[in-house]
PDB file of C-alpha atoms in Angstrom:
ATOM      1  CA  UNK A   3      -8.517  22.816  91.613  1.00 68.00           C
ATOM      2  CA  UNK A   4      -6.433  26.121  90.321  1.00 74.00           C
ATOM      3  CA  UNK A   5      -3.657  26.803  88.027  1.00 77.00           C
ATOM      4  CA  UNK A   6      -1.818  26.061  90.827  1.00 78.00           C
ATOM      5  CA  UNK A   7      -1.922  22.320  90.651  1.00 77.00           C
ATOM      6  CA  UNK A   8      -0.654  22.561  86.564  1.00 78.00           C
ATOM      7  CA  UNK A   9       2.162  24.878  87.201  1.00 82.00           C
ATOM      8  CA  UNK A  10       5.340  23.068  87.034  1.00 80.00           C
ATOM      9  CA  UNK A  11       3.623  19.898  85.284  1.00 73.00           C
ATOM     10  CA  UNK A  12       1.519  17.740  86.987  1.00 56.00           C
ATOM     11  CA  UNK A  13       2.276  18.860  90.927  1.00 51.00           C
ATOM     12  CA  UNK A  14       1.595  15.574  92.764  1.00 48.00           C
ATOM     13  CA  UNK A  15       3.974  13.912  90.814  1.00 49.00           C
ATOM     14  CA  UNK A  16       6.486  16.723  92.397  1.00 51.00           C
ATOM     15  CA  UNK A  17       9.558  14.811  93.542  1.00 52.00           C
ATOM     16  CA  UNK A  18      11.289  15.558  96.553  1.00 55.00           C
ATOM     17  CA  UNK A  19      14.912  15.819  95.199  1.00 58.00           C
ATOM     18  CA  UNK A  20      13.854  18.522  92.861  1.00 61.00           C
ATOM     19  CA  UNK A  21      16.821  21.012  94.384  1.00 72.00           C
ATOM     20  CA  UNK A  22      17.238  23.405  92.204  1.00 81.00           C
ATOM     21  CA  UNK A  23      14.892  26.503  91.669  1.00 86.00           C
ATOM     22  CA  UNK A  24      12.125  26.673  88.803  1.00 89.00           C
ATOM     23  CA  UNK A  25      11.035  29.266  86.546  1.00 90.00           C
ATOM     24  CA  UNK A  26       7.806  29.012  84.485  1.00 92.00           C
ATOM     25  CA  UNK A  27       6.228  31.738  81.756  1.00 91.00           C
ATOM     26  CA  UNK A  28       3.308  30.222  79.719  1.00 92.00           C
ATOM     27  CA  UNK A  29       2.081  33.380  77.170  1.00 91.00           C
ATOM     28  CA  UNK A  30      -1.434  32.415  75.775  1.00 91.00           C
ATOM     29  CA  UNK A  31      -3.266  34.310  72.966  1.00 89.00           C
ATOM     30  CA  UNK A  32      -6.899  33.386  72.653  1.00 87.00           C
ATOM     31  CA  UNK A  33      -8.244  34.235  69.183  1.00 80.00           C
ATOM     32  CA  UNK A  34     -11.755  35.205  69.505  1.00 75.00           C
ATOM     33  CA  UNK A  35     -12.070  37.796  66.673  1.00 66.00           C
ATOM     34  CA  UNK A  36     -13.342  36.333  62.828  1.00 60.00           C
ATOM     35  CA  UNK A  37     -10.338  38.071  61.450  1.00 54.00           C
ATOM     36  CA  UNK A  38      -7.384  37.367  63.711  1.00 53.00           C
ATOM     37  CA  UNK A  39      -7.185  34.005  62.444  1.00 53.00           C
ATOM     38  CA  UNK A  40      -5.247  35.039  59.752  1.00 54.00           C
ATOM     39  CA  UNK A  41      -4.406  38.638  60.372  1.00 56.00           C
ATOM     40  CA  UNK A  42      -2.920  38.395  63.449  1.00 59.00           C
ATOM     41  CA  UNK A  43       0.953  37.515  62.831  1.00 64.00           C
ATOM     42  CA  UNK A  44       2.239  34.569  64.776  1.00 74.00           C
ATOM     43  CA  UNK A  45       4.739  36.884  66.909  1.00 79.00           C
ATOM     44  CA  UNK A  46       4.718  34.424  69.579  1.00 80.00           C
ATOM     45  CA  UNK A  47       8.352  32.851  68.819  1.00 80.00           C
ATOM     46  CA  UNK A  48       9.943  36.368  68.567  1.00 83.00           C
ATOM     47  CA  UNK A  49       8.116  37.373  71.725  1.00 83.00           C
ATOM     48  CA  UNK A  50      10.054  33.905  73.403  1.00 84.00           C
ATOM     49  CA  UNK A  51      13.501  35.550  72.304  1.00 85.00           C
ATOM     50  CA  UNK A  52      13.136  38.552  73.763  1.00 87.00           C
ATOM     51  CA  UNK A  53      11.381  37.672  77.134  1.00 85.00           C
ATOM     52  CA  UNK A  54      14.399  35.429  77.257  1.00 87.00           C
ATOM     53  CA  UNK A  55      16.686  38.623  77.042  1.00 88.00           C
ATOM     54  CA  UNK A  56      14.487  40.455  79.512  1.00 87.00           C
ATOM     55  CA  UNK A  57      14.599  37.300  81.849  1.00 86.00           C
ATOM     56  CA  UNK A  58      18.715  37.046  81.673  1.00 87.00           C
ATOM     57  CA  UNK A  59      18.930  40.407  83.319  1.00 87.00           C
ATOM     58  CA  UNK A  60      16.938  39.237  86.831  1.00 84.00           C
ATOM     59  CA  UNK A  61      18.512  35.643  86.035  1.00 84.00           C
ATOM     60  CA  UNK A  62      21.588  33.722  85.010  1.00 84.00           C
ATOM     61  CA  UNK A  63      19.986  31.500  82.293  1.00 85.00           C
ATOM     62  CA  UNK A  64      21.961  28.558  80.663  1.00 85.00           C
ATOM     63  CA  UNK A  65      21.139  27.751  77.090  1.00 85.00           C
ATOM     64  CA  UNK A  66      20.674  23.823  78.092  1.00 88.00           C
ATOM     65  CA  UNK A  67      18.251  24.944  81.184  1.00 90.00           C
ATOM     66  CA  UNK A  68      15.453  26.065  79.315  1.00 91.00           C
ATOM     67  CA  UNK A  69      12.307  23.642  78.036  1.00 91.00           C
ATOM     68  CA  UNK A  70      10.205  25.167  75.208  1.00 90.00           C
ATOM     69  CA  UNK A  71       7.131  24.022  74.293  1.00 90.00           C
ATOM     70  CA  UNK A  72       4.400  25.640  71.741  1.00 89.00           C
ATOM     71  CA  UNK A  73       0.833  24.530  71.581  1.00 89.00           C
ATOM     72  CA  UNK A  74      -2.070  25.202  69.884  1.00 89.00           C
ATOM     73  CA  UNK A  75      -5.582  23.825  70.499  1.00 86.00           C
ATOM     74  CA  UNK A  76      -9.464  25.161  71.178  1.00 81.00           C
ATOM     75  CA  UNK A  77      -8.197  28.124  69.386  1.00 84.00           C
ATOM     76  CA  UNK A  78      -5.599  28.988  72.053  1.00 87.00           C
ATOM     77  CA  UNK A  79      -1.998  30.053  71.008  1.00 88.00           C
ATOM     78  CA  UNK A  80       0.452  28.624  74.075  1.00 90.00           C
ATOM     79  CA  UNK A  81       4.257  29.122  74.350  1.00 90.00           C
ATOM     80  CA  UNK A  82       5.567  27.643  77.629  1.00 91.00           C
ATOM     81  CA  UNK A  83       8.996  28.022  78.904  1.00 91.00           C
ATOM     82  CA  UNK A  84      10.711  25.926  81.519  1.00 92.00           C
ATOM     83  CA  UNK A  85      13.730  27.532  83.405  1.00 91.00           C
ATOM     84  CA  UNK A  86      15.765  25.455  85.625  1.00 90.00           C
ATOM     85  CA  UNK A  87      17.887  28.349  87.549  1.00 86.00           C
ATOM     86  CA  UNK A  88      21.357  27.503  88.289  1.00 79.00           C
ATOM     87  CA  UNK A  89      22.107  27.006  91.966  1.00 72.00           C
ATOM     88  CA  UNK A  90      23.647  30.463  92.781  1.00 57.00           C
ATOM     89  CA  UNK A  91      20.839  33.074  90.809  1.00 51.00           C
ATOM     90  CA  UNK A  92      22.534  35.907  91.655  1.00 47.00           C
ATOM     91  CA  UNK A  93      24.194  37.653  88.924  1.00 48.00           C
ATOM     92  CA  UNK A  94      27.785  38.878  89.494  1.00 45.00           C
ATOM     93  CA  UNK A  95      26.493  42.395  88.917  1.00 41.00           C
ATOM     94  CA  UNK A  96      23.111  42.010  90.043  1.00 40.00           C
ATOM     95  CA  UNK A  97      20.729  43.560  87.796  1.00 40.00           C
ATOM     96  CA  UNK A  98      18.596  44.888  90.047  1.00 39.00           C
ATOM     97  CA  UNK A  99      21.118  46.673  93.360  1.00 41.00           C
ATOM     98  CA  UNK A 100      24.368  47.916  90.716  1.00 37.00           C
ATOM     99  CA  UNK A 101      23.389  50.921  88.150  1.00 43.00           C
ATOM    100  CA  UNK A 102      23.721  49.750  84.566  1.00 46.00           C
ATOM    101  CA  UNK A 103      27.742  49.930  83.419  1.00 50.00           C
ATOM    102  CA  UNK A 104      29.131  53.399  81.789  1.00 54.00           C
ATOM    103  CA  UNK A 105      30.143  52.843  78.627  1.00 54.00           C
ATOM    104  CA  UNK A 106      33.779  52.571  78.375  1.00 51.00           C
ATOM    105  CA  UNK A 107      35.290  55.598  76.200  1.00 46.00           C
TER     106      UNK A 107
ATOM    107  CA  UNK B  20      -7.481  17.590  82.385  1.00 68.00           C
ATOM    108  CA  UNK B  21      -4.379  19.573  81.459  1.00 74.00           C
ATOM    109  CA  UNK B  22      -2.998  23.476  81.976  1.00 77.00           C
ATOM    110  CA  UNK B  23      -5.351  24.394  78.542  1.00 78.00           C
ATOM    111  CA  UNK B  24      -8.731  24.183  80.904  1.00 77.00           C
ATOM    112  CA  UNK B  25      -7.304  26.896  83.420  1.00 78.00           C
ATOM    113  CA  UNK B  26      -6.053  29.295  80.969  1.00 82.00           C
ATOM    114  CA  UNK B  27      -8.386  32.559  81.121  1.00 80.00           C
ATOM    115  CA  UNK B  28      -9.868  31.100  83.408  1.00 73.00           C
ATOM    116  CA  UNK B  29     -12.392  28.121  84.354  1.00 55.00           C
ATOM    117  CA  UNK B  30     -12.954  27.948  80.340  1.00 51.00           C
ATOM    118  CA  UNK B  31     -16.508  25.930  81.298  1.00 47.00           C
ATOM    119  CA  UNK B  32     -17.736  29.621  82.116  1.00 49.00           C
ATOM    120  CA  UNK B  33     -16.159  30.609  78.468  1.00 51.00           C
ATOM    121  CA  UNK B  34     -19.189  32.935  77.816  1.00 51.00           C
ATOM    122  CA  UNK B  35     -20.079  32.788  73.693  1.00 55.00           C
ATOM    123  CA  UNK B  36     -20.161  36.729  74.096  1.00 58.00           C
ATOM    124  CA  UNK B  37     -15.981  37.358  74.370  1.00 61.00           C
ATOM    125  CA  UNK B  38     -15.270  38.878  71.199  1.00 72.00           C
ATOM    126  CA  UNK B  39     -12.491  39.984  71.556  1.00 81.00           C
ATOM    127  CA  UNK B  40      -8.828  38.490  71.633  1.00 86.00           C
ATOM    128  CA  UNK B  41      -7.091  38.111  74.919  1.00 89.00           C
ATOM    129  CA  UNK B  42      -3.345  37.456  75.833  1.00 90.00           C
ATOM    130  CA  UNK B  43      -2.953  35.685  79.339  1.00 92.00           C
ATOM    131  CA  UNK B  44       1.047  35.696  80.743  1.00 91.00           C
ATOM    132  CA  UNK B  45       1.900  33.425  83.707  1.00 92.00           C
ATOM    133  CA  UNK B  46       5.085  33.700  85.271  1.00 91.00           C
ATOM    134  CA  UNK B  47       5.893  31.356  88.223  1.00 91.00           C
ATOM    135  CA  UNK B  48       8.580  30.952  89.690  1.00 89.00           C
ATOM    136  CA  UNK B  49       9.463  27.513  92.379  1.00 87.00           C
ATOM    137  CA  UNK B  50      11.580  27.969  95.407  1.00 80.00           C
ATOM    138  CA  UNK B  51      13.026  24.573  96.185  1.00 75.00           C
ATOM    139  CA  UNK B  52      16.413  25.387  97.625  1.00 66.00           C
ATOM    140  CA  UNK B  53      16.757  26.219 101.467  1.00 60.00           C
ATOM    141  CA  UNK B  54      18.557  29.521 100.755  1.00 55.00           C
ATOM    142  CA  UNK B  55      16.301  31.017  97.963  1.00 53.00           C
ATOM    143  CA  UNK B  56      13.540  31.989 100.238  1.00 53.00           C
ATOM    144  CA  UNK B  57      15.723  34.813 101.506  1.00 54.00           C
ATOM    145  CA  UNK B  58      18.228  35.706  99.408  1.00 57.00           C
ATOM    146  CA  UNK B  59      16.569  35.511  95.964  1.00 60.00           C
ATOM    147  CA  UNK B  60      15.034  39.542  95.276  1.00 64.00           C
ATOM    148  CA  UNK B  61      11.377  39.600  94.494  1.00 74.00           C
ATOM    149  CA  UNK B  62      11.763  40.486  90.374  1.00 79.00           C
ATOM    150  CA  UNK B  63       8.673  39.429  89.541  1.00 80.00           C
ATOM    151  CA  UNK B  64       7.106  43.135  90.199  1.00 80.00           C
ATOM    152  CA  UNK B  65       9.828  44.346  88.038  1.00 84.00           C
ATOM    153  CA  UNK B  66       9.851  41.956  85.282  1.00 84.00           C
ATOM    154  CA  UNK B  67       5.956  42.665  85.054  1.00 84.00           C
ATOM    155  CA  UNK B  68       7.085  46.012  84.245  1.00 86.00           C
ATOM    156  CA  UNK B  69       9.656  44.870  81.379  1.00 88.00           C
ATOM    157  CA  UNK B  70       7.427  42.346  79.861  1.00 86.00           C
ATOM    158  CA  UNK B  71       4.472  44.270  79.437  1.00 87.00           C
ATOM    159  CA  UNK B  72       6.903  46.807  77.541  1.00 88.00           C
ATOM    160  CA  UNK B  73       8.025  43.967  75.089  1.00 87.00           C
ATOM    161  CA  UNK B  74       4.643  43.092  74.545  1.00 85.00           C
ATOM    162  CA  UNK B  75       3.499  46.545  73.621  1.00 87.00           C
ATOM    163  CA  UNK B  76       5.989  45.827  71.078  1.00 87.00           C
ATOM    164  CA  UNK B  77       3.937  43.362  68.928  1.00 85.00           C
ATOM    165  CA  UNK B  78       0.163  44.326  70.078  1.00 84.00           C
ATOM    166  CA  UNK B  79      -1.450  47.792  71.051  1.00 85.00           C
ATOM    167  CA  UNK B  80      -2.463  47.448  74.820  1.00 85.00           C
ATOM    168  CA  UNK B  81      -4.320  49.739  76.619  1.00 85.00           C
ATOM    169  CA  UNK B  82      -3.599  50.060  80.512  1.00 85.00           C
ATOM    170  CA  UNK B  83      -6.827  49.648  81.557  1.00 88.00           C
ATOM    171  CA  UNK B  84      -7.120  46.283  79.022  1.00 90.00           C
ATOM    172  CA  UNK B  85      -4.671  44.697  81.779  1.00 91.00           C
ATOM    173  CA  UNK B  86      -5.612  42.634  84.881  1.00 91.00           C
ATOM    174  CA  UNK B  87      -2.715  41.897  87.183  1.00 90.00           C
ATOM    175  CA  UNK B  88      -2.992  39.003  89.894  1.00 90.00           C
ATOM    176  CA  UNK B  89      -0.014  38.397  92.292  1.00 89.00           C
ATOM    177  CA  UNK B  90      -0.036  35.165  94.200  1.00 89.00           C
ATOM    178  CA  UNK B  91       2.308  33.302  96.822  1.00 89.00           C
ATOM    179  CA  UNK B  92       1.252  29.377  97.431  1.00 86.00           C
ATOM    180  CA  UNK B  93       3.338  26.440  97.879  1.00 81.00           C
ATOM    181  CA  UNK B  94       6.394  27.847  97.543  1.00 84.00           C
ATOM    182  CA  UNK B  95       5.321  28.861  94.595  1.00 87.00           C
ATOM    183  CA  UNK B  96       5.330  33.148  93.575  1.00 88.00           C
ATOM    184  CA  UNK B  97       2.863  33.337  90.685  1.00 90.00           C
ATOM    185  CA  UNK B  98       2.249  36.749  88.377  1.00 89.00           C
ATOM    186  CA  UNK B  99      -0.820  36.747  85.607  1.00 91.00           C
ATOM    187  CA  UNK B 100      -1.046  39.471  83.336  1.00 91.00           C
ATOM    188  CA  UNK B 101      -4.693  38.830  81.758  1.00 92.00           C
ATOM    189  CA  UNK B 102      -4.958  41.499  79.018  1.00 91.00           C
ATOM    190  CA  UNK B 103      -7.904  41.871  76.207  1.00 90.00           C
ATOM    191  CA  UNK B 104      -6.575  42.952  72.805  1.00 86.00           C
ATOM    192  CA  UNK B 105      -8.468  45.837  71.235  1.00 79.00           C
ATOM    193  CA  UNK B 106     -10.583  45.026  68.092  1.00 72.00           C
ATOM    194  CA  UNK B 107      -7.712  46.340  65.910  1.00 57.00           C
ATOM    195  CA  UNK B 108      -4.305  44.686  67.137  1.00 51.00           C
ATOM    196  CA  UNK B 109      -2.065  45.892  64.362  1.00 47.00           C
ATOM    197  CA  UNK B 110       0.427  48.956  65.594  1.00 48.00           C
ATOM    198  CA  UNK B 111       0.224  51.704  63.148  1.00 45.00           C
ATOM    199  CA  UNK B 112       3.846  50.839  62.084  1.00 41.00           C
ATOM    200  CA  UNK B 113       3.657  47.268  62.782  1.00 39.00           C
ATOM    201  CA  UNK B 114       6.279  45.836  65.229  1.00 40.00           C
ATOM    202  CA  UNK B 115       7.458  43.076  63.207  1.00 39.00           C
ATOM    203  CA  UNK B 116       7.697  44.480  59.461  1.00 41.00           C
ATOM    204  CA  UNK B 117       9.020  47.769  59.491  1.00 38.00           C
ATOM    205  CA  UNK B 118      12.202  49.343  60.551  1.00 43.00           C
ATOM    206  CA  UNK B 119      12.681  51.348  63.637  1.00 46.00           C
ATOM    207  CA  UNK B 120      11.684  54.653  63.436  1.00 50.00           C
ATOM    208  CA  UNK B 121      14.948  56.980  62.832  1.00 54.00           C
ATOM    209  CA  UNK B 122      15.126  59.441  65.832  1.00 55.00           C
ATOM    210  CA  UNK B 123      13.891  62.906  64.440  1.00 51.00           C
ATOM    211  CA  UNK B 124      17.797  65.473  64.230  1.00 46.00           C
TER     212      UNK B 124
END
């Protein structure tokens, strides 16, 4: 068995009418050092906000599409988001073909 | 059995000698509608590249500290970014507390 079969939750309970595209980032932090138990800051919820921001430029992301789940156990840190992407992903101006807008003067 | 025993990893093989802290990122992505597997751009490559930027935000990383796997499997495009932190995580001017530094006149 691999990662594989726990991406997405449990896979064989994958129905067939999921239709829409699926977007998963998990961000673990294993704490393995005496010290970064409490040294370390938590910076895992600001890290969520602004992979979010970095997403919404490959993505259109609505607000009420996105699953967020934080977990901590055996001395792992976990933040797991769960995208649903809208049916049409493409971005008016896609972010990746169109160069970035000029400022308007 | 859930998603925790595959982080970093078969974790059975966790060997008592990793000292050091490690950050694992997973981004997946599921292509369940017909037209996605053509006209949907390959980010992932891209987003790698904006992610790890964010990240070096919050926690020093050091380019050879960072494994990068790319896999394609039922319809499912998977990225992991497995990177070990160096013993001392804190930025000089850490991320989170101070202000941006002013650009120099």
């Amino acid at each position: 068995m691999s990662i594989f079969e726990f991406l997405f939750g449990k896979r064989e309970h994958k129905t067939a009418n999921v239709a829409r595209d699926r977007l998963q980032i998990i961000i673990a932090q294993e704490r393995n050092t005496r010290d970064s138990e409490n040294d370390t800051p938590d910076y895992l919820p600001t890290l969520q906000k602004e992979l979010l921001e970095v997403l919404s430029k490959y993505v259109k992301i609505e607000l009420n599409d996105i699953n967020i789940a934080h977990e901590k156990r055996d001395g792992i840190d976990m933040l797991e988001l769960n995208i649903t992407l809208p049916e049409s992903k493409r971005l008016e101006s896609s972010a990746i073909d169109l160069p970035a807008p000029t400022a308007e003067a």
